[in-house]
CSV table of C-alpha atoms and ligand atoms in Angstrom, one decimal:
chain,number,residue,atom,x,y,z
A,4,MET,CA,0.0,0.0,0.0
A,5,HIS,CA,1.3,3.5,-0.8
A,6,PHE,CA,-0.2,6.9,-0.3
A,7,GLU,CA,1.6,8.9,-3.0
A,8,LEU,CA,-0.3,10.5,-5.8
A,9,THR,CA,1.0,10.0,-9.3
A,10,GLU,CA,2.6,13.0,-11.1
A,11,GLU,CA,-0.4,13.3,-13.3
A,12,GLN,CA,-2.8,13.4,-10.3
A,13,LYS,CA,-0.6,16.1,-8.7
A,14,MET,CA,-0.7,18.2,-11.9
A,15,ILE,CA,-4.5,17.9,-12.1
A,16,ARG,CA,-4.8,18.9,-8.5
A,17,GLN,CA,-2.6,21.9,-9.1
A,18,ALA,CA,-4.6,23.0,-12.1
A,19,ALA,CA,-7.8,22.8,-10.0
A,20,ARG,CA,-6.2,24.7,-7.2
A,21,ASP,CA,-5.0,27.5,-9.5
A,22,PHE,CA,-8.3,27.7,-11.1
A,23,ALA,CA,-10.1,28.0,-7.8
A,24,GLN,CA,-7.8,30.9,-6.7
A,25,THR,CA,-7.8,32.8,-9.9
A,26,GLU,CA,-11.2,32.2,-11.4
A,27,LEU,CA,-13.5,31.2,-8.6
A,28,LYS,CA,-12.4,33.2,-5.6
A,29,PRO,CA,-12.9,36.6,-7.2
A,30,GLY,CA,-16.7,37.1,-7.2
A,31,VAL,CA,-17.6,34.1,-5.0
A,32,ILE,CA,-19.1,36.3,-2.3
A,33,GLU,CA,-21.1,38.3,-4.8
A,34,ARG,CA,-22.4,35.2,-6.6
A,35,ASP,CA,-23.5,33.7,-3.2
A,36,GLU,CA,-25.2,37.0,-2.2
A,37,HIS,CA,-27.1,37.4,-5.5
A,38,GLN,CA,-27.6,33.7,-6.2
A,39,LYS,CA,-25.7,34.1,-9.5
A,40,PHE,CA,-24.9,30.9,-11.4
A,41,PRO,CA,-21.1,30.7,-12.2
A,42,ALA,CA,-21.8,30.3,-16.0
A,43,GLU,CA,-18.5,31.8,-17.2
A,44,GLN,CA,-16.5,29.7,-14.7
A,45,ILE,CA,-18.3,26.5,-15.7
A,46,LYS,CA,-17.6,27.2,-19.3
A,47,LYS,CA,-13.9,27.5,-18.5
A,48,LEU,CA,-14.0,24.3,-16.4
A,49,GLY,CA,-15.4,22.6,-19.4
A,50,GLU,CA,-12.5,23.8,-21.5
A,51,LEU,CA,-10.1,22.4,-18.9
A,52,GLY,CA,-11.8,19.0,-19.4
A,53,PHE,CA,-13.4,19.0,-15.9
A,54,MET,CA,-17.0,18.5,-17.1
A,55,GLY,CA,-16.4,15.0,-18.4
A,56,MET,CA,-13.4,14.1,-16.3
A,57,MET,CA,-13.8,10.3,-16.2
A,58,VAL,CA,-15.5,9.9,-19.6
A,59,SER,CA,-13.4,8.2,-22.3
A,60,PRO,CA,-11.8,10.5,-24.9
A,61,GLN,CA,-13.8,8.6,-27.5
A,62,TYR,CA,-16.9,10.5,-26.2
A,63,GLY,CA,-15.2,13.8,-25.6
A,64,GLY,CA,-14.1,13.2,-22.1
A,65,SER,CA,-10.7,13.5,-20.3
A,66,GLY,CA,-10.3,9.8,-19.4
A,67,MET,CA,-9.1,10.7,-15.9
A,68,ASP,CA,-9.5,8.4,-12.9
A,69,ALA,CA,-11.8,8.8,-9.9
A,70,ILE,CA,-9.0,9.8,-7.6
A,71,SER,CA,-8.3,12.8,-9.9
A,72,TYR,CA,-12.0,13.6,-9.8
A,73,SER,CA,-11.9,13.6,-6.0
A,74,LEU,CA,-8.9,15.8,-6.0
A,75,VAL,CA,-10.5,18.3,-8.4
A,76,MET,CA,-13.8,18.3,-6.3
A,77,GLU,CA,-11.8,19.0,-3.1
A,78,GLU,CA,-9.8,21.9,-4.6
A,79,LEU,CA,-12.8,23.6,-6.2
A,80,SER,CA,-14.9,23.1,-3.1
A,81,LYS,CA,-12.4,24.8,-0.9
A,82,VAL,CA,-13.4,28.0,-2.6
A,83,ASP,CA,-16.7,27.6,-4.3
A,84,ALA,CA,-19.1,24.7,-3.6
A,85,SER,CA,-21.7,26.2,-5.8
A,86,ALA,CA,-19.5,25.7,-8.8
A,87,SER,CA,-18.3,22.3,-7.7
A,88,VAL,CA,-21.8,20.8,-7.4
A,89,VAL,CA,-22.3,21.5,-11.1
A,90,ILE,CA,-19.1,19.6,-11.8
A,91,SER,CA,-20.2,16.7,-9.5
A,92,VAL,CA,-23.7,16.3,-10.9
A,93,ASN,CA,-22.5,16.5,-14.5
A,94,ASN,CA,-19.7,14.1,-14.0
A,95,SER,CA,-21.1,11.5,-11.6
A,96,LEU,CA,-24.8,11.4,-12.2
A,97,VAL,CA,-25.2,12.4,-15.8
A,98,CYS,CA,-22.0,11.5,-17.8
A,99,TYR,CA,-21.1,8.4,-15.8
A,100,GLY,CA,-24.7,7.0,-16.1
A,101,LEU,CA,-24.8,7.7,-19.8
A,102,GLU,CA,-21.4,6.2,-20.6
A,103,LYS,CA,-22.0,3.1,-18.5
A,104,TYR,CA,-25.6,2.4,-19.4
A,105,GLY,CA,-26.5,4.5,-22.4
A,106,SER,CA,-26.9,3.2,-26.0
A,107,GLU,CA,-24.3,4.2,-28.6
A,108,GLU,CA,-26.8,6.6,-30.1
A,109,GLN,CA,-27.4,8.2,-26.7
A,110,LYS,CA,-23.7,8.6,-26.1
A,111,GLN,CA,-23.1,10.3,-29.5
A,112,LYS,CA,-26.1,12.6,-29.2
A,113,TYR,CA,-26.1,13.4,-25.5
A,114,LEU,CA,-22.9,12.3,-23.8
A,115,VAL,CA,-20.4,14.0,-26.1
A,116,PRO,CA,-21.7,17.6,-25.6
A,117,LEU,CA,-22.1,17.0,-21.9
A,118,ALA,CA,-18.5,15.7,-21.5
A,119,THR,CA,-17.0,18.5,-23.5
A,120,GLY,CA,-18.9,21.1,-21.4
A,121,GLU,CA,-20.9,22.4,-24.3
A,122,VAL,CA,-24.0,21.7,-22.3
A,123,ILE,CA,-24.8,20.9,-18.7
A,124,GLY,CA,-26.8,18.0,-17.4
A,125,ALA,CA,-29.3,17.4,-14.5
A,126,PHE,CA,-30.3,14.3,-12.6
A,127,CYS,CA,-34.0,14.3,-11.6
A,128,LEU,CA,-35.0,11.8,-9.0
A,129,SER,CA,-36.3,13.8,-6.0
A,130,GLU,CA,-40.0,14.7,-5.9
A,131,PRO,CA,-42.2,16.7,-3.5
A,132,GLU,CA,-43.0,13.4,-1.7
A,133,ALA,CA,-40.0,11.3,-2.6
A,134,GLY,CA,-36.6,12.5,-1.4
A,135,SER,CA,-35.0,9.7,0.7
A,136,ASP,CA,-37.8,7.3,-0.2
A,137,ALA,CA,-36.7,7.2,-3.8
A,138,THR,CA,-38.8,4.2,-4.8
A,139,SER,CA,-42.0,6.1,-4.3
A,140,GLN,CA,-41.9,7.9,-7.6
A,141,ARG,CA,-45.2,9.8,-8.5
A,142,THR,CA,-43.9,11.1,-11.8
A,143,THR,CA,-45.3,8.8,-14.5
A,144,ALA,CA,-44.1,7.7,-17.9
A,145,ILE,CA,-46.9,5.9,-19.5
A,146,ASP,CA,-46.0,3.6,-22.4
A,147,MET,CA,-47.7,4.8,-25.5
A,148,GLY,CA,-46.1,2.4,-28.0
A,149,ASP,CA,-43.3,4.4,-29.7
A,150,HIS,CA,-43.0,7.0,-26.9
A,151,TYR,CA,-43.7,7.6,-23.2
A,152,LEU,CA,-46.0,10.3,-21.9
A,153,LEU,CA,-44.3,12.0,-19.0
A,154,ASN,CA,-46.3,13.7,-16.2
A,155,GLY,CA,-45.3,14.9,-12.8
A,156,THR,CA,-43.1,17.2,-10.8
A,157,LYS,CA,-39.5,17.0,-9.7
A,158,ASN,CA,-38.1,19.0,-6.8
A,159,TRP,CA,-34.7,20.5,-5.7
A,160,ILE,CA,-33.1,19.8,-9.1
A,161,THR,CA,-29.5,20.9,-9.3
A,162,ASN,CA,-28.7,22.7,-12.6
A,163,GLY,CA,-32.5,22.9,-12.9
A,164,ASN,CA,-32.4,25.9,-15.3
A,165,SER,CA,-28.8,25.9,-16.6
A,166,ALA,CA,-29.1,22.3,-17.9
A,167,SER,CA,-30.0,21.3,-21.4
A,168,THR,CA,-30.1,17.5,-20.9
A,169,TYR,CA,-32.1,16.0,-18.0
A,170,ILE,CA,-32.2,12.4,-16.8
A,171,VAL,CA,-35.7,11.9,-15.3
A,172,MET,CA,-36.8,8.9,-13.3
A,173,ALA,CA,-40.5,8.1,-13.7
A,174,GLN,CA,-42.9,5.3,-12.9
A,175,THR,CA,-44.2,3.3,-15.9
A,176,ASP,CA,-45.7,0.3,-14.2
A,177,ALA,CA,-46.7,1.0,-10.6
A,178,SER,CA,-47.6,-2.7,-10.0
A,179,LYS,CA,-43.9,-3.5,-10.4
A,180,LYS,CA,-43.0,-0.9,-7.8
A,181,HIS,CA,-39.3,0.2,-8.2
A,182,ARG,CA,-38.9,-2.4,-11.0
A,183,GLY,CA,-41.4,-0.4,-13.0
A,184,ILE,CA,-39.3,2.8,-13.0
A,185,ASN,CA,-37.6,4.1,-16.1
A,186,ALA,CA,-34.7,6.6,-16.6
A,187,LEU,CA,-35.6,8.9,-19.5
A,188,ILE,CA,-33.5,11.5,-21.3
A,189,VAL,CA,-35.4,14.7,-21.6
A,190,GLU,CA,-34.4,17.8,-23.5
A,191,LYS,CA,-34.9,21.4,-22.5
A,192,GLY,CA,-37.6,22.9,-24.7
A,193,MET,CA,-39.6,19.7,-25.2
A,194,GLU,CA,-43.3,20.6,-25.4
A,195,GLY,CA,-45.0,20.4,-21.9
A,196,PHE,CA,-41.7,20.7,-20.0
A,197,THR,CA,-41.6,23.8,-17.8
A,198,ILE,CA,-39.0,25.0,-15.3
A,199,GLY,CA,-40.4,26.1,-12.0
A,200,LEU,CA,-39.3,28.6,-9.4
A,201,LYS,CA,-35.6,28.8,-8.3
A,202,GLU,CA,-35.1,27.9,-4.7
A,203,ASN,CA,-33.8,30.6,-2.4
A,204,LYS,CA,-31.3,28.4,-0.5
A,205,MET,CA,-29.3,28.6,2.7
A,206,GLY,CA,-26.1,27.5,1.0
A,207,ILE,CA,-24.6,26.7,-2.4
A,208,ARG,CA,-26.6,29.8,-3.5
A,209,GLY,CA,-24.7,30.2,-6.8
A,210,SER,CA,-26.0,26.9,-8.1
A,211,ASP,CA,-29.5,26.9,-9.6
A,212,THR,CA,-31.9,24.6,-7.9
A,213,HIS,CA,-35.4,24.4,-9.4
A,214,SER,CA,-38.6,22.4,-9.5
A,215,LEU,CA,-39.5,20.9,-12.9
A,216,MET,CA,-42.9,20.2,-14.2
A,217,PHE,CA,-43.8,17.7,-16.9
A,218,SER,CA,-47.2,17.8,-18.5
A,219,ASP,CA,-47.8,15.2,-21.3
A,220,VAL,CA,-44.2,15.5,-22.5
A,221,LYS,CA,-43.6,13.0,-25.3
A,222,ILE,CA,-40.4,11.1,-24.8
A,223,PRO,CA,-39.2,8.9,-27.6
A,224,LYS,CA,-38.6,5.3,-26.6
A,225,GLU,CA,-35.0,5.6,-27.8
A,226,ASN,CA,-34.5,8.1,-24.9
A,227,ARG,CA,-34.9,5.3,-22.2
A,228,ILE,CA,-31.7,4.3,-20.6
A,229,GLY,CA,-31.2,0.6,-20.4
A,230,GLU,CA,-34.0,-2.0,-20.4
A,231,GLU,CA,-37.6,-1.4,-19.4
A,232,GLY,CA,-37.8,-1.0,-15.6
A,233,PHE,CA,-34.1,-0.3,-15.1
A,234,GLY,CA,-34.5,3.3,-13.9
A,235,PHE,CA,-34.3,2.7,-10.2
A,236,LYS,CA,-31.2,0.6,-10.4
A,237,PHE,CA,-29.7,3.2,-12.8
A,238,ALA,CA,-30.4,5.9,-10.2
A,239,MET,CA,-28.9,3.8,-7.3
A,240,ALA,CA,-25.8,2.8,-9.3
A,241,THR,CA,-25.0,6.4,-10.5
A,242,LEU,CA,-25.6,7.8,-6.9
A,243,GLU,CA,-22.9,5.4,-5.7
A,244,GLY,CA,-20.3,7.3,-7.7
A,245,GLY,CA,-22.1,10.6,-7.0
A,246,ARG,CA,-21.4,10.0,-3.3
A,247,ILE,CA,-17.7,10.0,-3.9
A,248,GLY,CA,-18.1,13.4,-5.6
A,249,ILE,CA,-20.2,14.9,-2.8
A,250,ALA,CA,-17.9,13.4,-0.1
A,251,SER,CA,-15.0,15.1,-1.8
A,252,GLN,CA,-17.0,18.3,-2.0
A,253,ALA,CA,-17.6,18.1,1.8
A,254,LEU,CA,-13.9,17.4,2.3
A,255,GLY,CA,-13.0,20.5,0.3
A,256,ILE,CA,-15.4,22.7,2.2
A,257,ALA,CA,-13.8,21.4,5.5
A,258,ALA,CA,-10.3,21.8,4.1
A,259,GLY,CA,-11.0,25.3,2.8
A,260,ALA,CA,-12.4,26.4,6.2
A,261,TYR,CA,-9.4,24.8,8.0
A,262,GLU,CA,-6.8,26.5,5.8
A,263,LEU,CA,-8.5,29.9,6.4
A,264,SER,CA,-8.5,29.2,10.1
A,265,VAL,CA,-4.8,28.3,10.2
A,266,GLN,CA,-3.9,31.5,8.4
A,267,TYR,CA,-6.2,33.6,10.6
A,268,ALA,CA,-4.9,32.0,13.8
A,269,LYS,CA,-1.3,33.0,12.8
A,270,GLU,CA,-2.2,36.6,12.0
A,271,ARG,CA,-4.7,37.6,14.6
A,272,GLN,CA,-3.4,38.8,17.9
A,273,SER,CA,-5.3,38.3,21.2
A,274,PHE,CA,-4.1,38.7,24.8
A,275,GLY,CA,-0.7,39.9,23.4
A,276,LYS,CA,0.1,36.9,21.2
A,277,PRO,CA,-1.2,35.2,18.0
A,278,LEU,CA,-4.3,33.1,18.4
A,279,ALA,CA,-2.2,30.2,17.2
A,280,ASP,CA,-0.2,30.4,20.5
A,281,HIS,CA,-3.3,29.7,22.5
A,282,GLN,CA,-3.8,26.0,23.3
A,283,ALA,CA,-7.6,26.3,23.0
A,284,ILE,CA,-7.0,27.2,19.3
A,285,GLN,CA,-4.2,24.7,18.8
A,286,PHE,CA,-6.5,21.8,19.9
A,287,LYS,CA,-9.3,22.9,17.6
A,288,LEU,CA,-6.9,23.0,14.6
A,289,ALA,CA,-5.5,19.6,15.6
A,290,ASP,CA,-8.9,18.1,15.6
A,291,MET,CA,-9.8,19.7,12.3
A,292,ALA,CA,-6.6,18.5,10.6
A,293,THR,CA,-7.1,14.9,11.9
A,294,GLU,CA,-10.8,14.7,10.8
A,295,ILE,CA,-10.0,16.2,7.4
A,296,ASP,CA,-7.2,13.7,6.9
A,297,ALA,CA,-9.5,10.8,7.8
A,298,ALA,CA,-12.2,12.1,5.4
A,299,ARG,CA,-9.6,12.4,2.6
A,300,LEU,CA,-8.4,8.8,3.1
A,301,LEU,CA,-12.0,7.6,3.0
A,302,CYS,CA,-12.7,9.6,-0.2
A,303,HIS,CA,-9.5,8.3,-1.9
A,304,ARG,CA,-10.2,4.7,-0.9
A,305,ALA,CA,-13.7,4.8,-2.4
A,306,ALA,CA,-12.3,6.4,-5.5
A,307,TRP,CA,-9.5,3.8,-5.7
A,308,LEU,CA,-12.0,0.9,-5.4
A,309,LYS,CA,-14.1,2.4,-8.2
A,310,ASP,CA,-11.0,2.9,-10.4
A,311,ASN,CA,-10.0,-0.8,-9.7
A,312,GLY,CA,-13.4,-2.2,-10.6
A,313,GLN,CA,-14.2,-3.3,-7.1
A,314,PRO,CA,-17.5,-2.8,-5.2
A,315,TYR,CA,-17.5,0.6,-3.6
A,316,ALA,CA,-21.1,1.3,-2.4
A,317,GLN,CA,-20.2,1.0,1.3
A,318,ALA,CA,-16.9,2.8,0.9
A,319,ALA,CA,-18.6,5.7,-0.9
A,320,ALA,CA,-21.4,5.9,1.7
A,321,MET,CA,-18.8,5.9,4.5
A,322,ALA,CA,-16.8,8.6,2.8
A,323,LYS,CA,-19.9,10.8,2.3
A,324,LEU,CA,-21.2,10.2,5.8
A,325,PHE,CA,-17.9,11.0,7.5
A,326,ALA,CA,-16.8,13.9,5.2
A,327,SER,CA,-20.1,15.7,5.4
A,328,GLU,CA,-20.2,15.5,9.2
A,329,THR,CA,-16.6,16.7,9.2
A,330,ALA,CA,-17.5,19.6,6.9
A,331,MET,CA,-20.2,20.7,9.3
A,332,ARG,CA,-18.1,20.3,12.5
A,333,THR,CA,-15.1,22.0,10.9
A,334,THR,CA,-16.9,25.0,9.5
A,335,VAL,CA,-18.7,25.7,12.8
A,336,GLU,CA,-15.3,25.6,14.5
A,337,ALA,CA,-13.8,27.8,11.8
A,338,VAL,CA,-16.4,30.5,12.4
A,339,GLN,CA,-15.7,30.2,16.1
A,340,ILE,CA,-11.9,30.7,15.6
A,341,HIS,CA,-12.6,33.7,13.5
A,342,GLY,CA,-14.9,35.2,16.2
A,343,GLY,CA,-16.8,38.3,15.0
A,344,TYR,CA,-15.0,38.2,11.6
A,345,GLY,CA,-16.2,34.7,11.1
A,346,TYR,CA,-19.8,35.9,11.2
A,347,VAL,CA,-19.4,38.4,8.3
A,348,LYS,CA,-19.2,37.5,4.6
A,349,GLU,CA,-15.7,38.9,3.7
A,350,TYR,CA,-13.9,36.1,5.7
A,351,HIS,CA,-15.6,33.3,3.7
A,352,VAL,CA,-16.1,30.9,6.6
A,353,GLU,CA,-19.7,31.7,7.2
A,354,ARG,CA,-20.5,30.8,3.6
A,355,LEU,CA,-18.5,27.6,3.9
A,356,MET,CA,-20.6,26.8,7.0
A,357,ARG,CA,-23.9,27.3,5.1
A,358,ASP,CA,-22.6,25.3,2.2
A,359,ALA,CA,-21.5,22.4,4.4
A,360,LYS,CA,-25.1,21.7,5.5
A,361,ILE,CA,-26.3,20.5,2.1
A,362,THR,CA,-23.6,17.8,2.0
A,363,GLN,CA,-25.4,16.1,4.8
A,364,ILE,CA,-28.7,16.2,2.8
A,365,TYR,CA,-28.2,15.7,-1.0
A,366,GLU,CA,-27.3,12.5,-2.8
A,367,GLY,CA,-28.7,10.7,0.3
A,368,THR,CA,-28.9,12.2,3.8
A,369,SER,CA,-26.5,11.0,6.5
A,370,GLU,CA,-29.3,8.7,7.6
A,371,ILE,CA,-29.5,7.1,4.1
A,372,GLN,CA,-25.7,6.6,4.2
A,373,ARG,CA,-26.1,4.8,7.5
A,374,ILE,CA,-28.7,2.6,6.0
A,375,VAL,CA,-26.4,1.7,3.0
A,376,ILE,CA,-23.5,1.0,5.4
A,377,SER,CA,-25.4,-1.0,7.9
A,378,ARG,CA,-27.0,-3.2,5.2
A,379,GLU,CA,-23.5,-4.1,4.0
A,380,VAL,CA,-22.2,-4.6,7.6
A,381,LEU,CA,-25.1,-6.9,8.5
A,382,LYS,CA,-25.2,-8.8,5.2
B,412,CAA,N1,-26.7,-0.4,-7.6
B,412,CAA,C1,-27.6,-1.1,-8.3
B,412,CAA,N2,-28.8,-1.6,-7.8
B,412,CAA,C2,-29.1,-1.2,-6.6
B,412,CAA,C3,-28.2,-0.4,-5.8
B,412,CAA,C4,-27.0,0.0,-6.4
B,412,CAA,N3,-26.1,0.7,-5.7
B,412,CAA,N4,-28.8,-0.2,-4.6
B,412,CAA,C5,-30.0,-0.8,-4.6
B,412,CAA,N5,-30.1,-1.4,-5.8
B,412,CAA,C6,-31.3,-2.2,-6.2
B,412,CAA,C7,-31.5,-3.4,-5.3
B,412,CAA,O1,-30.7,-4.5,-5.7
B,412,CAA,C8,-33.0,-3.7,-5.5
B,412,CAA,O2,-33.2,-4.4,-6.7
B,412,CAA,P1,-34.2,-5.7,-6.7
B,412,CAA,O3,-35.4,-5.3,-6.1
B,412,CAA,O4,-34.2,-6.0,-8.1
B,412,CAA,O5,-33.4,-6.7,-5.9
B,412,CAA,C9,-33.6,-2.3,-5.7
B,412,CAA,O6,-32.5,-1.4,-6.2
B,412,CAA,C10,-34.2,-1.7,-4.5
B,412,CAA,O7,-33.2,-1.6,-3.5
B,412,CAA,P2,-33.6,-1.5,-2.0
B,412,CAA,O8,-34.6,-2.6,-1.7
B,412,CAA,O9,-32.4,-1.4,-1.3
B,412,CAA,O10,-34.5,-0.1,-2.0
B,412,CAA,P3,-35.0,0.7,-0.7
B,412,CAA,O11,-36.4,1.2,-1.0
B,412,CAA,O12,-34.9,-0.1,0.5
B,412,CAA,O13,-34.1,2.0,-0.7
B,412,CAA,C11,-32.3,3.5,-0.3
B,412,CAA,C12,-32.8,2.1,-0.7
B,412,CAA,C13,-30.9,3.3,0.0
B,412,CAA,C14,-33.0,4.1,0.9
B,412,CAA,C15,-32.6,4.4,-1.6
B,412,CAA,O14,-33.9,4.7,-1.7
B,412,CAA,C16,-31.8,5.6,-1.5
B,412,CAA,O15,-30.6,5.6,-1.8
B,412,CAA,N6,-32.4,6.8,-1.2
B,412,CAA,C17,-31.8,8.1,-1.3
B,412,CAA,C18,-32.0,8.7,-2.6
B,412,CAA,C19,-31.0,9.8,-2.9
B,412,CAA,O16,-29.8,9.6,-2.7
B,412,CAA,N7,-31.5,10.9,-3.5
B,412,CAA,C20,-30.7,11.9,-3.9
B,412,CAA,C21,-31.3,12.7,-5.0
B,412,CAA,S1,-30.2,13.1,-6.2
B,412,CAA,C22,-29.3,14.5,-5.7
B,412,CAA,O17,-29.4,14.8,-4.5
B,412,CAA,C23,-28.5,15.2,-6.7
B,412,CAA,C24,-28.2,16.6,-6.4
B,412,CAA,O18,-29.0,17.5,-6.4
B,412,CAA,C25,-26.8,16.9,-6.1
């Protein structure tokens, strides 16, 4: 066992680190304040090959490994989790799912522009009454012979308005329960598809989260991913990889808050010496550093298992559970270390604290991760 990154992985990490400092940091406070989508920055991330990181070059991707993906997610999330969630959903939930389970035609038509960053994708599973309980899909896709008729509402959809390609889970045969669910590719602009209100969120305010409404939208049969009734398994399998992305996002949020805290503790004087000379602060920094390191090891292990074709559902759930809890604890402590300055926007840590919370909720709450882990443990 060795813990060294390859030269290529180090270079990719450095590219993401530089991008975060030069392109994401300026304007991140303003985008958060005004809920402004980082459109320009996402376009540039696409040019760097970060929108289809793990997709094969054959389909316009960069052919990188999952460890590199985790490194990029960490670095971008240290500075701007609103931008990194766009990267995560596009890579893990949309591109990965299409490359692994899509038909050749679907890959040519939809995956290539998604992987090159020409367009953005969205993954539509959650509903007003089906968040954690994802098998209870109320959105219907009635089989009409050569097409499905899609009706229903999806909620809290990341990239809801900025996307062009949507993967929508819908129930075709309710008698088959989750085995009657299909995953359908829906295009923006299809008749009967409307984008609802943008959510006014606590954190990741730069990302655009919307509800989506489908009213008799005709979806050609060739837009179904996989066999009839494969939709739920498709969603679960893509979410496994998605959890590595969100775990790495949580890790980045924690690491970003920690790095700011170390810097601040060295600069800020109190009681005649730097904060860093007070043991109360030293202990906080030691705990933060330890938990962040543990979260990073869990993220990299899950990514390594995925890269090596081994089962990684449990490892991904553990990484997400631990990293998101670490993000929450670390950012709360970072605000505490910054004192009054931590409570105002210019010092970034209050935003990181608000951003941290969503990592305990989306792509499966902490409770869902515990379900996934305990099922494996008790198997
Ligand atoms: N890969 C493939 N198949 C899987 C699977 C996986 N990882 N996990 C489960 N399945 C299959 C099972 O084998 C089973 O198939 P069969 O019935 O044919 O045997 C089927 O799926 C149903 O599985 P379960 O019985 O385990 O289903 P369940 O109802 O008990 O629920 C759950 C399991 C873990 C709670 C699941 O519902 C879940 O993960 N919920 C959370 C959903 C979620 O993460 N939502 C996030 C929305 S997306 C998002 O947040 C994106 C964003 O904005 C950033």
